[in-house]
Structure formats: C-alpha cells, structure tokens
C-alpha cells in the first residue's frame, strides 16, 4: 500500500468538489481531487448543461414554428434528435476540456477511481491511501424513485431522458418540480403530448403560489396537461407503452414515463457512516460552516441538506477552501441563492415566498408588475410578471419572476435581496430601455410609492 499526502483531499469532482479544489489550490494548498467518473459531475455531464442545451433547441423549434407572428416565413420540418444530441454533446465536450485544463493549471492532483473514506484524514482509492489535513466529502446525488417503482425500460430518470435517440409522442412526467417542468417543456416544444402528475396542489410547489399559478396558465396555453394534487399508484410497461395509474382511478397511456420526484444524497457505500460521519435521512449533517461531526471533515453540495443546485455547490466549495485557509468567510444564506427553472416560460426567484416572508416577518407588502407593460417583453411576445415581497417599511425579501428570458434577470434580483436593499434604494437606479430589467425597476418604483408605467 502506498501513501500520498496533501493539505486537502476532496472526494468527488462535481461542481462543489472541483470548486473547493480550485479555490484551495489558489490559496496555496496542495490538493488531491478524487473522481470515479468525469470531472464536472452531474451538472456538466447529465444535469444543468445538457438540459439547458435541450431547452435551447426547444426554443429554436418554437421560434421556427411560430415565426409568422413576427412576419417571418419559415417551415418547421421537425426535430432531428441526432442533430440535437450532437449539439448538446459538443457543448459538454468543450466545457469538459476547459475544466480539465483548469485542473491542470491549478496543479490539482486528479485521481481517477472510487474513493472510500477510511478515517477523518484518509481516503482510499484502489489500494492507495490519500491523507489530508482536511477532507471534503462531495459525492453528489442520484435520481430518486418512489418505493415499488423500478426505473428501467420505458420508465426513465433524467439521465436517460437526456440521451433518448427519439422524440416520444406521448409522455407522462411524474413530479412537477424543476426537472419535471423542464423536460415537459422540452418535449412539448419537440411536438409530444405531455402530462405531468404532481402530488402537491401546484406545479413548482416550492415557488411562490402566484408563480406556480402563472406557470400553470402558460402550460395550459401550450397544451401541456397536468394533474396536480393527485397520487400516483403504479405503472405497468409493455413492449409498446406504459400505463400509469392514479389514485382517482384514472389511467394514462404513454410511450415513456419520466420519474422526476427529487434527487437523493449519494452517501452510501463510500465508508462515510463506517468512518463515523453522522448522517440524517441519508444527508450529511453539517453546521453552518459545512463541518461534519468528524474533526477536519467538511461536506459540500447535494449531500448537504438544502437546495441541490450547482451554483450553491460552487459557493460552498469556495467557502470551505477559504475556511480551511483561515480566511474566516461568511456562512452562506440559503435564501439568497438564486433559483431558475429554464422552462418556457422561465421561472426565477430569490429570497422568500410571500407566505414564508409573512411567517418570518409578520407584516409584508407585495407588488406585482405584469410584463404586459414591459416593451421588450411585448417585442419578444412573452407574458409574465415580477412579484416583489418587502417587509413593511423594510427591505425586499423576495423576488419572483416568470416569463421568457427572466432567468437572466436573477443577477440583479439576487443583488437586491443579498444587499438587503429597500425599494427606495433600487428606485433611483436607471434601467436601460427597452430591456426586461425595466420590469424589476418599475416594480421597485411602484413599491417605493412612485409608479411610472403602472395603472392606478
Ligand atoms: P423537486 O424536488 O424539484 O421536484 C420533485 C417533485 O416531485 C415535487 O414537486 C414533489 O412534490 C413531486 N413528487 C414527489 N413524489 C411524488 C409522487 N409520488 N407523485 C407525484 N409527484 C411526486 O426535484 P426534481 O425536479 O427531481 O429535481 C431534483 C433537484 O435537482 C432539485 O433540487 C432541483 O433544484 C435540481 N435541479 C435544478 C435545476 C435548475 O436549477 N434549473 C434543473 C433540474 C434540477
């Protein structure tokens, strides 16, 4: 058995793991980064990046189909799924190459293989022990299913959905959360008949209820069917299709069923519990500084309870590296992490929903600005809205947006939330005309008591 020692050993090379490794290397620490598959993890290879490529192809399809509303003549001939997949794979390949270059430039020692945590300072990979003054657990997550429902064949998770070599004609999507609505949106744009089954009363149930209702309205207009507040009881597949049964006796026929009921923490089988790491419902328990109960061992990303988002992983990774290096960084405010769902229309939010803000602060005020009053949105022919929630006489604590392209507005929205701005602070800031950012400006003007393009 050989031994290799470093300041930091990171187990898992996804968004959280590699961000931590790179930042630690920048701070002068020696770093070993262990990855059994490909650097970049779920986000790059089977998550954020490929889905957003599919969603962009979907947008292009919609533009081609609907071009005559802008006076442009096109003929939509259909989806060449091999062409779509090639476009998607090329993006991944380019980013993957870039990431490998970054690892090299940072002089991070990449170790290929599955690591097992042996103790608070040691990870073993294929018989070699890597010891670190600190260890970071960054093993990510997997697509969950529900008890009794086995994935396979026509019953697929997002990983398989990303790599289909055909466009299904009829799909049932189980789960109306982020993954569910993004794939529903893609397949509808590609021409499929789509039905979403969601157990809770609304689609994207974690969002402000106003946004959920607006998304439901848009999906209805697009012909995306959904059944909310209904329990799934089972699915049977044959050579030709899958029959999905609901508790109310209804049966849905489809070519495939996508299971999108959440992602579970990948914490089993890597020696965590055996080495004494405390888990809670499978997630790694940490304090607000992302420290586990084992001295010197941290956890990052999807295995830490909270939002399972790549950019949260990046920031947590940076935080841990800086904490280890003694820079004493500020703990991350989970509510300040921006959330974007890239469906058509897009949903973006940061901070608290109206209901959560009321619970936390008691008295709140809200203002909703409809994109019907926003020139750029009219040019794009998108409907939607910006909803703000402020504490009465206090800062803006929730920003909720819906409409095509609003995901790009979250940059400003997250600054407003994280800087604890008052609407009166934002009101005098000039927003370029005509842009969709004006909708944010107008909403703050109105909340500060000086509405411009708003009917009384
Ligand atoms: P999710 O937690 O967002 O949604 C799962 C949905 O399934 C929930 O609405 C839940 O009520 C529903 N559900 C659970 N059991 C059900 C049942 N038996 N029958 C019907 N509905 C049921 O999880 P999702 O969409 O799978 O995404 C996983 C993670 O990946 C999330 O944390 C998400 O934030 C992240 N992600 C983020 C993206 C983004 O930022 N754009 C894109 C895709 C995923």
XYZ file of C-alpha atoms and ligand atoms in Angstrom:
500
model
C 0.000 0.000 0.000
C 1.309 3.438 -0.981
C 0.576 6.682 0.791
C 0.149 10.133 -0.688
C -0.406 13.142 1.480
C -1.775 16.609 0.748
C -3.261 19.541 2.596
C -6.688 18.732 1.221
C -8.316 15.584 -0.145
C -11.610 16.134 -1.985
C -13.833 13.133 -2.654
C -15.943 13.885 -5.749
C -15.206 16.143 -8.724
C -18.611 17.714 -9.370
C -19.462 21.413 -9.006
C -18.907 21.517 -5.236
C -15.807 19.327 -5.193
C -13.882 20.945 -8.020
C -14.762 24.495 -6.905
C -13.337 23.674 -3.494
C -10.233 22.064 -5.019
C -9.532 25.020 -7.337
C -10.026 27.674 -4.646
C -7.868 25.732 -2.187
C -5.115 25.466 -4.807
C -5.369 29.210 -5.460
C -4.818 29.724 -1.752
C -1.609 27.703 -1.884
C -2.855 24.380 -0.522
C -1.827 21.069 -2.081
C -4.952 19.283 -3.282
C -5.870 15.742 -4.291
C -9.212 15.517 -6.131
C -10.710 12.048 -6.452
C -13.306 11.322 -9.140
C -14.526 7.910 -10.290
C -16.195 9.147 -13.456
C -15.660 12.506 -15.139
C -14.590 15.835 -13.717
C -17.650 18.112 -13.797
C -20.082 15.595 -12.315
C -23.837 15.655 -12.713
C -24.158 19.319 -13.671
C -21.834 19.193 -16.657
C -22.399 15.668 -17.930
C -26.009 14.772 -17.090
C -27.684 17.767 -15.482
C -27.663 21.528 -15.892
C -25.665 21.849 -19.089
C -27.236 19.157 -21.289
C -30.789 20.028 -20.148
C -30.282 23.662 -20.948
C -28.955 22.701 -24.385
C -32.153 20.699 -24.989
C -34.205 23.638 -23.751
C -32.435 25.954 -26.158
C -33.073 23.558 -29.051
C -36.713 23.550 -27.901
C -36.795 27.361 -28.022
C -35.368 27.323 -31.548
C -38.063 24.829 -32.563
C -40.763 27.094 -31.128
C -39.287 30.111 -32.909
C -39.238 28.233 -36.210
C -42.803 27.035 -35.715
C -44.178 30.398 -34.642
C -42.062 32.725 -36.799
C -45.019 34.022 -38.797
C -46.236 36.024 -35.789
C -43.163 38.204 -36.402
C -43.770 38.328 -40.130
C -41.009 35.847 -40.873
C -41.735 32.923 -43.167
C -40.273 29.582 -42.053
C -41.312 25.970 -42.349
C -40.801 23.792 -39.306
C -39.929 20.348 -40.606
C -39.291 18.582 -37.337
C -36.665 17.607 -34.806
C -33.509 15.778 -35.854
C -32.794 14.305 -32.437
C -29.347 13.120 -33.527
C -28.513 16.687 -34.506
C -29.849 17.939 -31.177
C -27.789 15.367 -29.280
C -24.667 16.216 -31.251
C -25.102 19.923 -30.467
C -25.550 19.055 -26.777
C -22.561 16.678 -26.688
C -20.297 19.258 -28.326
C -21.077 21.784 -25.606
C -20.337 19.253 -22.882
C -17.099 18.186 -24.602
C -15.883 21.779 -24.888
C -16.639 22.620 -21.264
C -15.146 19.322 -20.082
C -11.922 20.060 -21.905
C -11.840 23.530 -20.374
C -12.390 22.113 -16.910
C -9.571 19.576 -17.295
C -7.327 22.436 -18.377
C -8.319 24.411 -15.283
C -7.490 21.461 -13.015
C -4.062 21.250 -14.615
C -3.492 24.987 -14.379
C -4.366 24.873 -10.679
C -1.929 21.961 -10.216
C -4.642 19.864 -8.600
C -3.695 16.174 -8.467
C -6.553 14.318 -10.135
C -7.030 10.738 -9.036
C -9.302 8.504 -11.099
C -11.226 5.947 -9.125
C -13.857 5.385 -6.449
C -12.739 6.623 -3.054
C -13.681 5.255 0.350
C -13.441 7.350 3.487
C -11.277 5.438 5.952
C -10.998 7.976 8.761
C -11.084 11.746 9.272
C -7.836 12.193 7.336
C -7.803 9.332 4.865
C -9.496 8.316 1.620
C -8.548 5.067 -0.078
C -8.691 4.574 -3.848
C -7.809 1.208 -5.383
C -5.437 0.331 -2.552
C -3.736 3.721 -2.331
C -4.327 5.830 0.725
C -4.540 9.583 0.338
C -4.168 11.501 3.546
C -5.135 15.121 4.014
C -5.062 17.590 6.871
C -8.644 18.171 5.743
C -11.090 16.020 3.791
C -14.085 17.289 1.830
C -16.964 14.956 1.003
C -18.505 15.946 -2.342
C -20.196 12.834 -3.696
C -23.344 14.473 -5.097
C -26.762 12.985 -5.727
C -28.720 10.471 -7.777
C -32.217 10.394 -9.312
C -34.651 9.029 -6.775
C -37.644 6.901 -7.495
C -40.556 6.014 -5.259
C -40.925 2.738 -3.355
C -42.179 -0.032 -5.617
C -41.433 1.835 -8.835
C -38.377 0.481 -10.568
C -36.503 2.516 -13.151
C -35.820 0.691 -16.418
C -37.163 0.257 -19.925
C -39.814 2.877 -20.585
C -39.684 4.204 -17.032
C -36.740 6.548 -17.017
C -34.958 9.182 -14.943
C -33.475 12.453 -16.214
C -30.136 10.788 -17.134
C -31.877 8.584 -19.704
C -34.259 11.358 -20.772
C -31.252 13.438 -21.788
C -29.958 10.739 -24.078
C -33.075 9.487 -25.871
C -32.440 8.840 -29.538
C -36.069 9.500 -30.455
C -38.723 12.100 -29.716
C -41.539 10.442 -27.783
C -45.083 11.057 -28.959
C -46.697 10.738 -25.551
C -45.019 11.242 -22.207
C -46.081 11.122 -18.587
C -43.851 13.092 -16.245
C -44.070 12.055 -12.599
C -43.218 15.084 -10.457
C -43.952 18.718 -11.296
C -40.788 20.152 -9.731
C -37.841 21.656 -11.583
C -36.775 18.608 -13.600
C -40.376 17.656 -14.384
C -41.389 21.017 -15.823
C -38.127 21.484 -17.741
C -38.486 18.163 -19.562
C -42.225 18.683 -20.058
C -41.347 21.984 -21.703
C -38.703 20.418 -23.994
C -40.873 17.533 -25.129
C -43.889 19.774 -25.783
C -41.743 22.028 -27.967
C -40.475 18.918 -29.741
C -44.109 18.018 -30.512
C -45.011 15.467 -27.836
C -48.227 15.173 -25.875
C -47.192 15.672 -22.249
C -48.990 15.075 -18.952
C -47.384 15.978 -15.635
C -48.537 14.218 -12.462
C -47.742 16.174 -9.279
C -48.738 15.037 -5.797
C -48.856 18.554 -4.315
C -51.551 21.103 -5.269
C -49.350 23.056 -7.740
C -46.550 22.748 -10.276
C -43.166 24.023 -8.986
C -44.616 23.832 -5.455
C -41.535 25.373 -3.845
C -42.144 28.670 -5.659
C -44.466 31.486 -4.583
C -48.021 30.281 -5.297
C -48.611 33.214 -7.655
C -45.756 31.995 -9.870
C -46.993 28.397 -9.806
C -50.421 29.567 -10.977
C -48.943 31.696 -13.769
C -46.807 28.774 -14.934
C -49.870 26.529 -14.920
C -51.711 29.091 -17.036
C -48.840 29.238 -19.552
C -48.518 25.459 -19.690
C -52.280 25.123 -20.245
C -51.980 27.509 -23.195
C -49.107 25.451 -24.567
C -51.195 22.293 -24.339
C -49.103 20.745 -21.571
C -51.528 18.765 -19.415
C -51.028 18.403 -15.698
C -52.755 16.661 -12.857
C -51.967 18.210 -9.507
C -52.896 17.099 -6.001
C -53.209 13.548 -7.227
C -51.436 10.411 -6.086
C -49.653 8.054 -8.441
C -50.401 4.410 -7.670
C -48.411 2.451 -10.241
C -47.061 1.995 -13.747
C -47.028 -1.060 -15.989
C -44.956 -1.296 -19.101
C -45.325 -3.436 -22.205
C -43.387 -3.584 -25.473
C -45.479 -0.780 -26.872
C -46.038 1.582 -23.980
C -46.527 2.321 -20.322
C -49.821 2.622 -18.456
C -49.749 4.968 -15.490
C -52.409 4.627 -12.796
C -53.576 7.351 -10.443
C -55.384 7.072 -7.139
C -58.556 8.619 -8.596
C -58.857 5.603 -10.934
C -57.569 7.449 -13.980
C -55.138 5.698 -16.319
C -52.704 7.472 -18.619
C -51.075 5.859 -21.646
C -47.644 6.957 -22.778
C -44.538 5.866 -24.700
C -42.355 6.682 -21.731
C -42.661 7.902 -18.174
C -40.077 10.244 -16.686
C -39.648 9.923 -12.926
C -38.654 13.328 -11.519
C -39.511 13.077 -7.832
C -36.309 14.544 -6.432
C -32.657 13.611 -6.043
C -31.215 11.611 -3.176
C -27.824 12.145 -1.498
C -25.102 9.800 -2.714
C -23.721 8.923 0.712
C -23.977 5.127 0.888
C -21.134 2.780 0.014
C -18.289 5.276 0.418
C -17.389 4.491 4.026
C -18.972 7.640 5.480
C -21.052 6.029 8.220
C -18.380 3.409 8.917
C -15.835 6.188 9.481
C -18.256 7.830 11.926
C -19.800 10.606 9.800
C -23.229 11.495 11.130
C -25.993 11.220 8.541
C -29.575 12.414 8.719
C -32.080 10.818 6.320
C -29.072 9.951 4.175
C -27.735 13.528 4.025
C -24.510 14.528 5.774
C -25.180 16.597 8.870
C -23.131 19.781 8.933
C -23.067 23.016 10.872
C -23.417 26.357 9.066
C -19.689 26.241 8.314
C -20.251 22.934 6.475
C -18.245 20.983 9.062
C -19.314 17.404 9.727
C -19.057 15.870 13.189
C -15.593 14.451 12.300
C -12.832 16.980 13.005
C -11.393 18.395 9.775
C -14.016 16.757 7.552
C -16.357 19.010 5.558
C -19.268 18.262 3.210
C -20.349 20.200 0.140
C -23.168 20.270 -2.418
C -26.111 17.924 -2.881
C -25.209 15.709 0.108
C -25.768 18.696 2.432
C -29.485 19.287 3.176
C -30.862 22.284 1.254
C -31.112 23.422 -2.346
C -29.470 20.958 -4.735
C -28.054 23.489 -7.169
C -24.682 23.604 -8.894
C -24.064 27.256 -8.027
C -24.743 26.522 -4.357
C -22.091 23.813 -4.646
C -19.626 26.259 -6.218
C -20.104 28.779 -3.424
C -19.970 26.169 -0.674
C -16.773 24.777 -2.199
C -15.165 28.217 -2.228
C -16.374 28.785 1.333
C -14.784 25.562 2.620
C -11.445 26.256 0.914
C -11.370 29.742 2.433
C -12.405 28.445 5.837
C -9.592 25.892 5.802
C -7.152 28.586 4.688
C -8.184 30.684 7.695
C -9.912 33.497 5.780
C -12.998 33.227 8.004
C -15.624 33.596 5.216
C -19.268 34.481 5.929
C -21.652 31.481 6.057
C -23.946 31.246 3.025
C -27.570 32.419 3.332
C -29.572 29.656 1.620
C -32.444 32.022 0.830
C -30.007 34.273 -1.050
C -29.186 31.543 -3.560
C -30.916 32.290 -6.873
C -33.197 29.631 -8.343
C -34.011 29.379 -12.028
C -36.229 26.915 -13.873
C -35.451 27.127 -17.588
C -38.836 26.075 -18.951
C -40.820 28.101 -21.494
C -41.703 30.379 -19.774
C -38.803 30.619 -17.336
C -39.250 30.915 -13.581
C -36.669 32.677 -11.424
C -36.677 33.571 -7.758
C -34.543 34.568 -4.821
C -35.401 35.132 -1.180
C -38.681 34.200 0.451
C -42.122 33.470 -0.940
C -44.893 35.770 0.302
C -46.125 33.031 2.639
C -42.650 32.382 4.099
C -41.956 36.117 4.475
C -45.243 36.581 6.365
C -44.321 33.752 8.661
C -40.849 35.159 9.280
C -41.573 38.905 9.432
C -45.296 39.240 10.180
C -46.198 42.282 8.137
C -45.169 42.364 4.460
C -46.149 44.279 1.326
C -46.124 42.939 -2.201
C -46.236 44.413 -5.654
C -46.720 42.568 -8.915
C -45.691 44.122 -12.205
C -47.120 42.423 -15.267
C -44.800 42.044 -18.261
C -47.692 43.288 -20.421
C -46.393 46.756 -19.504
C -42.792 45.959 -20.450
C -41.833 46.931 -24.004
C -39.103 44.352 -24.513
C -41.362 41.536 -23.298
C -44.013 42.672 -25.765
C -41.416 42.652 -28.546
C -40.481 39.099 -27.547
C -44.191 38.268 -27.255
C -43.765 36.824 -23.808
C -46.206 37.217 -20.970
C -45.229 37.002 -17.326
C -44.707 39.055 -14.208
C -42.349 40.251 -11.494
C -43.574 39.923 -7.924
C -41.765 41.628 -5.066
C -42.172 40.979 -1.366
C -40.878 43.538 1.121
C -41.039 43.721 4.875
C -43.357 46.618 5.726
C -41.065 49.671 5.864
C -38.131 47.311 5.395
C -36.036 45.558 2.765
C -37.072 43.486 -0.220
C -37.013 39.860 0.971
C -38.452 38.044 -2.031
C -38.231 38.482 -5.805
C -40.247 36.161 -8.047
C -40.223 36.264 -11.821
C -41.904 34.426 -14.656
C -41.621 34.947 -18.407
C -39.274 34.023 -21.235
C -35.656 35.025 -20.529
C -36.317 36.194 -16.952
C -33.634 33.770 -15.735
C -31.109 36.390 -16.815
C -32.769 38.970 -14.535
C -31.957 36.948 -11.453
C -28.486 38.521 -11.339
C -29.923 41.877 -10.365
C -32.640 40.298 -8.232
C -30.091 38.409 -6.129
C -28.060 41.577 -5.547
C -31.185 43.349 -4.318
C -32.009 40.532 -1.912
C -28.475 39.880 -0.707
C -27.691 43.567 -0.181
C -30.919 43.870 1.825
C -31.980 46.767 -0.397
C -35.044 48.865 0.296
C -37.312 49.503 -2.719
C -36.316 53.165 -2.195
C -32.641 52.182 -2.776
C -33.443 50.492 -6.073
C -35.973 53.049 -7.378
C -33.395 55.674 -8.457
C -31.201 53.136 -10.291
C -31.606 53.544 -14.044
C -32.626 50.511 -16.095
C -31.853 50.519 -19.818
C -34.818 50.893 -22.137
C -36.114 48.712 -23.680
C -34.974 45.740 -21.598
C -36.759 43.248 -19.426
C -34.714 44.544 -16.476
C -37.015 47.565 -16.553
C -39.732 45.336 -15.130
C -37.619 44.983 -11.984
C -37.028 48.743 -11.947
C -40.727 49.513 -12.401
C -41.744 47.109 -9.657
C -39.345 48.805 -7.228
C -40.521 52.261 -8.284
C -44.088 51.201 -7.564
C -43.201 49.654 -4.214
C -41.342 52.846 -3.296
C -44.570 54.779 -3.962
C -43.675 56.306 -7.340
C -45.023 54.089 -10.080
C -44.251 55.037 -13.695
C -45.843 52.716 -16.262
C -48.441 51.328 -13.898
C -52.198 51.838 -13.911
C -53.517 53.138 -10.592
P -38.018 18.611 -6.978
O -37.936 18.366 -5.528
O -37.842 19.976 -7.527
O -39.433 18.113 -7.519
C -39.947 16.833 -7.296
C -41.443 16.932 -7.362
O -41.989 15.622 -7.358
C -42.044 17.685 -6.197
O -42.869 18.709 -6.661
C -42.808 16.594 -5.446
O -43.963 17.093 -4.807
C -43.150 15.626 -6.561
N -43.398 14.259 -6.121
C -42.697 13.546 -5.210
N -43.236 12.315 -5.085
C -44.292 12.252 -5.948
C -45.240 11.248 -6.272
N -45.206 10.050 -5.701
N -46.180 11.539 -7.196
C -46.211 12.755 -7.786
N -45.354 13.724 -7.501
C -44.389 13.483 -6.603
O -36.994 17.564 -7.639
P -36.563 17.361 -9.153
O -37.426 18.139 -10.071
O -36.478 15.892 -9.339
O -35.129 17.982 -9.162
C -34.110 17.463 -8.308
C -33.142 18.531 -7.898
O -32.383 18.977 -8.995
C -33.854 19.731 -7.313
O -33.283 20.051 -6.082
C -33.621 20.812 -8.300
O -33.474 22.061 -7.680
C -32.371 20.369 -9.040
N -32.464 20.852 -10.405
C -32.286 22.171 -10.653
C -32.455 22.680 -11.914
C -32.322 24.134 -12.141
O -31.778 24.826 -11.281
N -32.800 24.665 -13.251
C -32.793 21.815 -13.039
C -33.015 20.464 -12.660
C -32.833 20.014 -11.387
